[in-house]
Short mmCIF file of C-alpha atoms and ligand atoms in Angstrom, two decimals:
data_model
loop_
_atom_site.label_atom_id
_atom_site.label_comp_id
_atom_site.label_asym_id
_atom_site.label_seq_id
_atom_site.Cartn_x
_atom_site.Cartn_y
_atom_site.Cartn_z
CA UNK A 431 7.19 21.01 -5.53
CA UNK A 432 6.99 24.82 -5.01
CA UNK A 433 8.42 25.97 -8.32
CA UNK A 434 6.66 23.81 -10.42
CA UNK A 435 3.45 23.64 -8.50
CA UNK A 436 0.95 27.20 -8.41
CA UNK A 437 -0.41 25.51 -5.51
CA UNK A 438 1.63 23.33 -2.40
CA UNK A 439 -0.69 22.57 -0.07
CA UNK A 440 -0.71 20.13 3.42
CA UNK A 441 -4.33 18.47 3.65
CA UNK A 442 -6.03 17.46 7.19
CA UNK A 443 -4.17 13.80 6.56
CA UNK A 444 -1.34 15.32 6.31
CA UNK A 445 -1.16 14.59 2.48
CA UNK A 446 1.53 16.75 0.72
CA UNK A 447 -0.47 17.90 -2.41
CA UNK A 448 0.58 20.31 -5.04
CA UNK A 449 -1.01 21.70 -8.04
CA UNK A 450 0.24 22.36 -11.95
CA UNK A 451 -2.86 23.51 -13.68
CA UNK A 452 -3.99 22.97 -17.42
CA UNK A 453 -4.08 25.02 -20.42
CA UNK A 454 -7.72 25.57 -19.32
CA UNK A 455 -7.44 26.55 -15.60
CA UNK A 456 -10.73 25.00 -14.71
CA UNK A 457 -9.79 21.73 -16.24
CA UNK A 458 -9.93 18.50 -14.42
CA UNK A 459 -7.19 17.04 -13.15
CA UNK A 460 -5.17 13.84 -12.98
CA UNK A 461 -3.60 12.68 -9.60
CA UNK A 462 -0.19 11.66 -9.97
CA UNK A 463 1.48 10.33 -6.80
CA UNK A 464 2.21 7.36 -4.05
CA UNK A 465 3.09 7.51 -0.12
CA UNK A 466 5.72 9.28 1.83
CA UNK A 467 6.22 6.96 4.66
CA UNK A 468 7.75 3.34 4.64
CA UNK A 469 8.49 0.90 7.14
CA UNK A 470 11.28 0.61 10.08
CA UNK A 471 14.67 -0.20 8.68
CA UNK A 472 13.36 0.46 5.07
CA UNK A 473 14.78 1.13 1.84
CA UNK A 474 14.91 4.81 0.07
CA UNK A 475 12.62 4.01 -2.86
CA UNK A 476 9.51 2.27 -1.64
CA UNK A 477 6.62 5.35 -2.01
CA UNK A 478 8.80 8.20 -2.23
CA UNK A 479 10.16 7.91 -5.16
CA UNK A 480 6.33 8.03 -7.08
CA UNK A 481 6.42 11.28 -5.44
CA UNK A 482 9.90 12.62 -6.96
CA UNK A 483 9.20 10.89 -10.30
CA UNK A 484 5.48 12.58 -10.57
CA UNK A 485 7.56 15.91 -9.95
CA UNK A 486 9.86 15.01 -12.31
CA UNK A 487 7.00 14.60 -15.13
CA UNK A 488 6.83 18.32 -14.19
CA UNK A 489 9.94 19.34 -14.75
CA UNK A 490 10.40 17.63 -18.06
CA UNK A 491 7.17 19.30 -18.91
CA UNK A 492 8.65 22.85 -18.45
CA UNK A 493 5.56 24.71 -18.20
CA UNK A 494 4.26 23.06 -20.87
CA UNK A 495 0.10 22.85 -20.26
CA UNK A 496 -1.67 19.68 -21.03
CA UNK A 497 -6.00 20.08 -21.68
CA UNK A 498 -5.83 18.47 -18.07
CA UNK A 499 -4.32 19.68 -14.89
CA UNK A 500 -1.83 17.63 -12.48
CA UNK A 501 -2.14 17.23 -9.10
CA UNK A 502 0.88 15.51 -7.38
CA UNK A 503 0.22 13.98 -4.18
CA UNK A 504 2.28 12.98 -0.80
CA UNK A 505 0.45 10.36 0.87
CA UNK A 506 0.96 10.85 4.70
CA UNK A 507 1.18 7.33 5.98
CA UNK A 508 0.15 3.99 3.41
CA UNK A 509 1.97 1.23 5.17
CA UNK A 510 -0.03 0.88 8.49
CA UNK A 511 3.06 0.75 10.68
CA UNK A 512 2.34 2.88 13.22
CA UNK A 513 -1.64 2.40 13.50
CA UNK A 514 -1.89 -1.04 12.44
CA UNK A 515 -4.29 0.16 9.62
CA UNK A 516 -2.99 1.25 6.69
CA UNK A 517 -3.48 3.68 3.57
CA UNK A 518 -5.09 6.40 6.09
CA UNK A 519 -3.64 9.48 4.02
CA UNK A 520 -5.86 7.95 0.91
CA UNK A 521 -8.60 6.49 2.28
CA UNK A 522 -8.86 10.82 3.43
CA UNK A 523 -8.94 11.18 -0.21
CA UNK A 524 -11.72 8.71 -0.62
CA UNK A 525 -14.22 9.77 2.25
CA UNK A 526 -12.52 6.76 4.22
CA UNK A 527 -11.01 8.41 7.17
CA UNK A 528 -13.43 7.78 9.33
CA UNK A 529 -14.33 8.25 12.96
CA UNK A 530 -13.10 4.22 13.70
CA UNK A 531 -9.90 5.27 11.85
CA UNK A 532 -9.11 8.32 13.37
CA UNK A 533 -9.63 6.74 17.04
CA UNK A 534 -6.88 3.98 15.95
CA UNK A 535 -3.76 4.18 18.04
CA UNK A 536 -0.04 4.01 18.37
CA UNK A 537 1.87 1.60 20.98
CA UNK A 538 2.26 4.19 23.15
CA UNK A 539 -1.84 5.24 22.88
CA UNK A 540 -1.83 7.96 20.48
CA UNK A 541 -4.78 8.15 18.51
CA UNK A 542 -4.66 9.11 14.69
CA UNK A 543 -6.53 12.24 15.83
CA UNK A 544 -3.87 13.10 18.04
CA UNK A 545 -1.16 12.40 15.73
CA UNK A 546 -2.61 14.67 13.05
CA UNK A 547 -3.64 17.80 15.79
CA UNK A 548 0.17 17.22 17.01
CA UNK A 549 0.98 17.39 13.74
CA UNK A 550 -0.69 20.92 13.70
CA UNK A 551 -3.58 20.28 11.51
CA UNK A 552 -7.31 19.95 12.23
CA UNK A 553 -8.88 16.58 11.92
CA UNK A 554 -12.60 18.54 11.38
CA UNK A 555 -11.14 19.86 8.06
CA UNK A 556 -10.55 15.98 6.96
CA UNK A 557 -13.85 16.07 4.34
CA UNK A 558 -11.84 18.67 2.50
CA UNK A 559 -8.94 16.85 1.70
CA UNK A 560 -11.63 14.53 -0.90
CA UNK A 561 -11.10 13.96 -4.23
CA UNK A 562 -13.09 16.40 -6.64
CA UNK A 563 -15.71 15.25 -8.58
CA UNK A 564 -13.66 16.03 -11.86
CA UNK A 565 -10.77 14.09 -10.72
CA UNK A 566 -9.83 12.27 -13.90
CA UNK A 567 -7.85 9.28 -12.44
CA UNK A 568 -4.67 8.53 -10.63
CA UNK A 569 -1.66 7.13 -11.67
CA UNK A 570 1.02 5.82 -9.39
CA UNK A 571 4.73 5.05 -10.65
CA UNK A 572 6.42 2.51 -7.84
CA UNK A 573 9.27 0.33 -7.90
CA UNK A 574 7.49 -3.73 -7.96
CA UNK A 575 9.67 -4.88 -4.64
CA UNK A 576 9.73 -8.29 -5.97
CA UNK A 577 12.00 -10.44 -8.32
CA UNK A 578 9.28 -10.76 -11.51
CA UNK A 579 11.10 -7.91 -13.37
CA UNK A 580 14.32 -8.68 -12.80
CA UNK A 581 13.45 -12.27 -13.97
CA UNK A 582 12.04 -10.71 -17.04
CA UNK A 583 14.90 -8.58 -17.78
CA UNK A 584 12.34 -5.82 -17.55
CA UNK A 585 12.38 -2.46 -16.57
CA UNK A 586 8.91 -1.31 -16.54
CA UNK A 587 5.66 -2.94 -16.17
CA UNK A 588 1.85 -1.76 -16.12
CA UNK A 589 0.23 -3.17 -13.18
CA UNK A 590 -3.43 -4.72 -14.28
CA UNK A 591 -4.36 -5.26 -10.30
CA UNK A 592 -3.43 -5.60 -6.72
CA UNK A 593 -3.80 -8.45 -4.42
CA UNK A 594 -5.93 -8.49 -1.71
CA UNK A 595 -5.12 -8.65 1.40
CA UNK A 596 -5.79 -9.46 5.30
CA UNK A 597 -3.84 -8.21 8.33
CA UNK A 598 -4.89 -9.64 11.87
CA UNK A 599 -3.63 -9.68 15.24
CA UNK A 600 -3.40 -13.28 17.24
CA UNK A 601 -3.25 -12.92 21.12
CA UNK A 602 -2.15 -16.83 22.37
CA UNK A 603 -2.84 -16.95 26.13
CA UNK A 604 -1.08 -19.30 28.83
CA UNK A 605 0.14 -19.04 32.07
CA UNK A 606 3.43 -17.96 33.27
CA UNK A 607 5.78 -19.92 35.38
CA UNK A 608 9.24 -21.03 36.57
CA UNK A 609 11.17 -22.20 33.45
CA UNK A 610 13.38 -24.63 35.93
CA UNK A 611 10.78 -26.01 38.31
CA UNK A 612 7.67 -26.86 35.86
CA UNK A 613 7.85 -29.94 33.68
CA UNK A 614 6.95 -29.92 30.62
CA UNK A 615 3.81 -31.59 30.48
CA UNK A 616 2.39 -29.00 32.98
CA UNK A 617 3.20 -26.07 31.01
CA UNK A 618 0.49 -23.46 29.50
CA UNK A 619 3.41 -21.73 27.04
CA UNK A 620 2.49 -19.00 24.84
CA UNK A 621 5.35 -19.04 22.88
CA UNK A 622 5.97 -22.49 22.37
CA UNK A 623 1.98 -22.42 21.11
CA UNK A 624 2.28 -19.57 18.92
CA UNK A 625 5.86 -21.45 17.23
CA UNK A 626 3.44 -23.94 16.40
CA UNK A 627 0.59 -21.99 14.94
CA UNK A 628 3.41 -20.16 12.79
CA UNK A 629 4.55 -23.27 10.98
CA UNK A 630 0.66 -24.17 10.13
CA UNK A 631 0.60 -20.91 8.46
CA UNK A 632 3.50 -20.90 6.45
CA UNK A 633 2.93 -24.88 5.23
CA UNK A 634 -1.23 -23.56 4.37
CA UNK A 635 0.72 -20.83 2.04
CA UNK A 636 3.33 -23.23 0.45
CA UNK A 637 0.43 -25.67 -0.77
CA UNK A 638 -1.47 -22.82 -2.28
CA UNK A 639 0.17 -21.09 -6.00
CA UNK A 640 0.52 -17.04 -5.74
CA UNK A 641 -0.48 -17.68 -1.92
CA UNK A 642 1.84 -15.48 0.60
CA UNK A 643 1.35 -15.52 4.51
CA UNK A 644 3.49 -14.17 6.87
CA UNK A 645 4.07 -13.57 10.67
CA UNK A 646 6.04 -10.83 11.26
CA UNK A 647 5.93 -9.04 14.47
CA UNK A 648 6.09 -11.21 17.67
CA UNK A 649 5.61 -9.50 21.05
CA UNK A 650 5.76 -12.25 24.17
CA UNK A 651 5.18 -11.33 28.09
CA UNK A 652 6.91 -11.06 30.26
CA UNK A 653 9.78 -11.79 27.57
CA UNK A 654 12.07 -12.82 30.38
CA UNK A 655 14.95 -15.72 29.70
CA UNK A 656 13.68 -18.15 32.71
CA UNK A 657 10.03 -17.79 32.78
CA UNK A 658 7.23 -19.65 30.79
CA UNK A 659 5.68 -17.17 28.14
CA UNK A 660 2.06 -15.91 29.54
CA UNK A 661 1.65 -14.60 26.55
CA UNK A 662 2.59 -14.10 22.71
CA UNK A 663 0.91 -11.17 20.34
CA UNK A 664 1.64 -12.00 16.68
CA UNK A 665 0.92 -10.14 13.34
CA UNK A 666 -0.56 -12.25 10.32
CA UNK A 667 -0.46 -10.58 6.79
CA UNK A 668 -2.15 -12.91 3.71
CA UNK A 669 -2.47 -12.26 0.90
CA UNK A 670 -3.94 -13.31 -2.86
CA UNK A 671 -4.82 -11.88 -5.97
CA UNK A 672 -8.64 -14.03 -5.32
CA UNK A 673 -10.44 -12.83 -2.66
CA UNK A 674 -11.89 -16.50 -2.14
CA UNK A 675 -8.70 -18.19 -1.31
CA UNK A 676 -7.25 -15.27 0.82
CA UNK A 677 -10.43 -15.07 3.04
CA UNK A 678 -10.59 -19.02 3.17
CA UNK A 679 -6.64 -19.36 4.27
CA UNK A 680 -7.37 -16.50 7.23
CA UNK A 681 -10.60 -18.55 8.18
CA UNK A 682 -8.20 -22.10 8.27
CA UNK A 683 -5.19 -19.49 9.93
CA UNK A 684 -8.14 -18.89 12.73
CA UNK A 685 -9.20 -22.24 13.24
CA UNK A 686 -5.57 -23.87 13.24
CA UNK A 687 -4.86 -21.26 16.45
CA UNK A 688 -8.44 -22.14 17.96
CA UNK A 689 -7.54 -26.03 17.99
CA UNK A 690 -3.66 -25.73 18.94
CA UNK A 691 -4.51 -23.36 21.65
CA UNK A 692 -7.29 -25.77 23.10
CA UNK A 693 -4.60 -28.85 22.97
CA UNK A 694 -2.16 -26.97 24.80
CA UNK A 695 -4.86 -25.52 27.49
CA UNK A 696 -3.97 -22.13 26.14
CA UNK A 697 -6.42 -19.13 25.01
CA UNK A 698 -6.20 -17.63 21.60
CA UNK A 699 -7.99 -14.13 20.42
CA UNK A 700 -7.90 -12.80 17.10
CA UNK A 701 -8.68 -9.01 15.70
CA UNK A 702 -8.99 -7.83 11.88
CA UNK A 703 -7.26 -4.77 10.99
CA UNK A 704 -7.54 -5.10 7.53
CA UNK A 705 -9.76 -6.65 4.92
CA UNK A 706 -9.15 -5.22 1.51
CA UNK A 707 -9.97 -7.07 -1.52
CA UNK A 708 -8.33 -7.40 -4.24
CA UNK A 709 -8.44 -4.10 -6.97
CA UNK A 710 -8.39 -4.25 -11.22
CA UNK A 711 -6.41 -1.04 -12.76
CA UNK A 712 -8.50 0.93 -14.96
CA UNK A 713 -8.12 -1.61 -18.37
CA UNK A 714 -7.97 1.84 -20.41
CA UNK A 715 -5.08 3.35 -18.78
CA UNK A 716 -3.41 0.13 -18.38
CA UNK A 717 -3.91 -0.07 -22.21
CA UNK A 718 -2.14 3.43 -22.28
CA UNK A 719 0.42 2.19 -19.87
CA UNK A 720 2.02 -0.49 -22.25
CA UNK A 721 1.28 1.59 -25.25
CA UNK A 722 3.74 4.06 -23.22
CA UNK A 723 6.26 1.46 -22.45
CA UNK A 724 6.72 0.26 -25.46
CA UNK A 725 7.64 3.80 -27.18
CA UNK A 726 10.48 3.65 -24.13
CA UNK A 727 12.26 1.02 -26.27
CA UNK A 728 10.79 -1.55 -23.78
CA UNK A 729 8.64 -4.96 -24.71
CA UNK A 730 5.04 -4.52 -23.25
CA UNK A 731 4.71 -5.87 -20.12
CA UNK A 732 1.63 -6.39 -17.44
CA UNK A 733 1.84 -7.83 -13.91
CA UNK A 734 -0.94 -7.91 -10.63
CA UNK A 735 1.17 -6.67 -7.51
CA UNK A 736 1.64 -8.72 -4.59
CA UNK A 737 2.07 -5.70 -2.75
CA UNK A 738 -0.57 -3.19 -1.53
CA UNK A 739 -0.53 0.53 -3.10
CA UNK A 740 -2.49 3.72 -2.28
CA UNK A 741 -3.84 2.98 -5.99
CA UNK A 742 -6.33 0.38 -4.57
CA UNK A 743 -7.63 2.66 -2.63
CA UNK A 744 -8.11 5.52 -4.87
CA UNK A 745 -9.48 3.02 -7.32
CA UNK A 746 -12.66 3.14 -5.66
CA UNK A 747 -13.65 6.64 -6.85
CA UNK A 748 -11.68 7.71 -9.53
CA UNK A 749 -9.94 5.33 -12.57
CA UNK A 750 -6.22 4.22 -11.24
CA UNK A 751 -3.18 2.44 -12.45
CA UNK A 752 0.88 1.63 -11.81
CA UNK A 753 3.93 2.07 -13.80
CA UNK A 754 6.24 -0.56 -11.86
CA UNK A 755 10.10 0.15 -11.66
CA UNK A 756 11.93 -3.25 -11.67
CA UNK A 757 13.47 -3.92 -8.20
CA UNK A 758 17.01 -5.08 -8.91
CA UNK A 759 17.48 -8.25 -6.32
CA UNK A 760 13.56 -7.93 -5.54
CA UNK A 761 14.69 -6.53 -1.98
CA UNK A 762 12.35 -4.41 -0.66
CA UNK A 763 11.31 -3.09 2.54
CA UNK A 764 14.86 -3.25 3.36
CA UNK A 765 18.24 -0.88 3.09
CA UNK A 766 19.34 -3.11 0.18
CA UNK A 767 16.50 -1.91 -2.03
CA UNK A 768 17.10 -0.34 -4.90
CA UNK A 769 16.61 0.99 -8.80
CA UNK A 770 18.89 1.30 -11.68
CA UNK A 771 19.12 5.09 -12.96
CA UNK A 772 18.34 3.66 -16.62
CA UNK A 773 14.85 2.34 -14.74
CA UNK A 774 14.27 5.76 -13.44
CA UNK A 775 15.43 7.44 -16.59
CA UNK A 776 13.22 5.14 -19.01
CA UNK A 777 10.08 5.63 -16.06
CA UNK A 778 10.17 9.32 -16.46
CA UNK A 779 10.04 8.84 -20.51
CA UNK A 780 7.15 6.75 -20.27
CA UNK A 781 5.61 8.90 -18.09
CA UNK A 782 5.81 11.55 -20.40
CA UNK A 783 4.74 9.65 -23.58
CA UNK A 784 1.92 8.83 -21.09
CA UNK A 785 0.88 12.17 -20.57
CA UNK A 786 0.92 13.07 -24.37
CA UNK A 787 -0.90 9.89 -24.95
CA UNK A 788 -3.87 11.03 -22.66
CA UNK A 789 -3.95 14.72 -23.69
CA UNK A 790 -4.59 13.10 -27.35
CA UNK A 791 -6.33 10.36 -26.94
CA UNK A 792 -10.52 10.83 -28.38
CA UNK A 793 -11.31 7.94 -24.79
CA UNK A 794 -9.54 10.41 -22.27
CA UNK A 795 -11.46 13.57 -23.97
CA UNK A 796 -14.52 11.77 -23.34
CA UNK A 797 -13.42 11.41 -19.95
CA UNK A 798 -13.00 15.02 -19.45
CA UNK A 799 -16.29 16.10 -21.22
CA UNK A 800 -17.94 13.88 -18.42
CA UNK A 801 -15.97 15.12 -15.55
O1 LIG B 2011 2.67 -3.94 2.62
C1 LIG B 2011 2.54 -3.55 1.47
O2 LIG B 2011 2.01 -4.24 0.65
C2 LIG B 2011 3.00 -2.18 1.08
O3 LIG B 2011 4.37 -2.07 1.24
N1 LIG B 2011 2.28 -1.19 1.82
MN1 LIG B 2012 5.86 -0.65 1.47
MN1 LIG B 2013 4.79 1.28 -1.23
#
């Protein structure tokens, strides 16, 4: 980022951000980027490589100035691993990072706050890390982590929006006993309640078209071999691209757990961590998107994205949109994921014809005149 950026900077999120300024240095600026963390046991493409391909965009432009300047950012943490909440180094940019984010914390009690101080930076100077008001949009290039590409025999795609989705946090509460001495029809058992909850959950998704639910972290106590589960913590993630049906499958998720855990003479709590609806791209730069992919050679090609990007987030204040990378074997979130060179080669291309699309285009002008 140094050599190509006049300005690398490290925001109060922790954001990696670095500057390549216009042919006008007071220009406004377009945010090119996507996230720098991933999940445990992940792949090497998921968020970084919107990063490297934004800086690539620089280096093909070899000092070339557009009548806009580029910002490329780093987003510090987007997949809500550690917190539970996601998209923090964003929602930063957005004036989201607020006081009930920044008191979130780790498994082992570590509050946001703390992680960024640790981290060496000073939460008090998180208002500064905010868009500018002339921020002319943000475009994020990510690889799609699914098979629709692939089954298109498609390597890019312009993303026209992002599904929605929920994550919560079921507690199932029973009581713990001997698992040789207590019969089973005086048993209070976490786990074996929670096993049933999970398979109402998946069969609600299965009857419901573009409807995903999953359970994916299970924590049970005291997790020993010969004792009766007291208790079992499990994640839920839904998710749809209509708010409606997503926020009517967590309400049936909720009730399901409410009557199972009253048959079985078991408690059941449950916490949202995350509501976010669904987000439309910008139509205009989607527009510019396809127009761009086609000139790689490619057939034009639009798609909403199951999974959740920093570009939902930045939506909210400033026009955004996705150039998707096909996923070969639609592994993500995984060591097996990965991306064809040709992908990367033809991403960087339409990147570029992006770019000169935008500096010439009379709509993006307009844009800048108002910025
Ligand atoms: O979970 C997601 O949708 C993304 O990987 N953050
Ligand atoms: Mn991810
Ligand atoms: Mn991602």
């Amino acid at each position: 980022m140094e050599p190509l950026c006049a300005e690398v900077r490290v925001d109060a999120a922790g954001n990696l951000r670095g500057f390549y300024s216009a042919a006008e240095p007071r220009a406004p600026c377009l945010l090119i980027g996507s996230h720098l963390d991933t999940v445990p046991n992940a792949g090497a493409y998921d968020g970084v490589l919107g990063v490297v391909l934004a800086l690539a965009l620089l280096e093909e432009l070899q000092g070339r100035r557009l009548p806009f300047g580029i910002e490329v950012v780093g987003f510090s943490e987007e997949e809500g691993v550690r917190f539970g909440t996601p998209f923090i180094g964003s929602r930063a940019l957005v004036g989201r990072l607020d006081e009930e984010l920044l008191n979130a914390h780790d498994a082992q009690g570590i509050s946001v706050r703390k992680a960024i101080e640790d981290f060496g930076l000073n939460p008090k100077e998180i208002s500064q890390a905010e868009l500018k008001n002339d921020t002319l949009g943000y475009i994020e290039l990510h690889i799609e982590q699914g098979p629709v590409l692939e089954t298109l025999n498609q390597p890019l795609a312009a993303v026209e929006a992002i599904a929605g989705q929920s994550r919560l946090e079921f507690t199932f509460r029973g009581r713990a006993n001997h698992a040789g001495t207590t019969p089973m029809d005086l048993r209070c058992d976490a786990i074996a309640g929670a096993a049933e909850w999970i398979s109402t959950v998946e069969r609600a998704a299965q009857a419901v078209p573009g409807l995903v639910a999953t359970v994916g972290k299970i924590e049970a106590k005291p997790g020993a071999v010969n004792v009766i589960a007291a208790e079992a913590r499990l994640s839920l993630d839904v998710r749809h691209s209509a708010d409606d049906i997503r926020t009517r499958t967590v309400g049936e998720c909720i009730r399901e757990a409410q009557q199972i855990a009253a048959r079985r003479g078991l408690s059941v709590r449950d916490t949202t961590l995350l509501n976010q609806r669904a987000v439309a791209m910008d139509p205009f730069l989607v527009d510019e998107i396809e127009r761009a992919i086609v000139k790689t050679r490619c057939k034009p090609c639009r798609m909403v994205s199951g999974a959740g990007h920093d570009a939902m987030i930045l939506a909210e204040k400033v026009p955004a949109a996705m150039i998707f990378l096909r996923t070969p074997g639609g592994i993500s979130h995984d060591p097996a994921e990965s991306v064809a060179v040709e992908d990367v080669e033809k991403a960087i291309e339409c990147g570029l014809h992006l770019l000169d699309q935008l500096a010439a285009s009379p709509e993006f002008q307009k844009r800048m005149n108002r910025a």
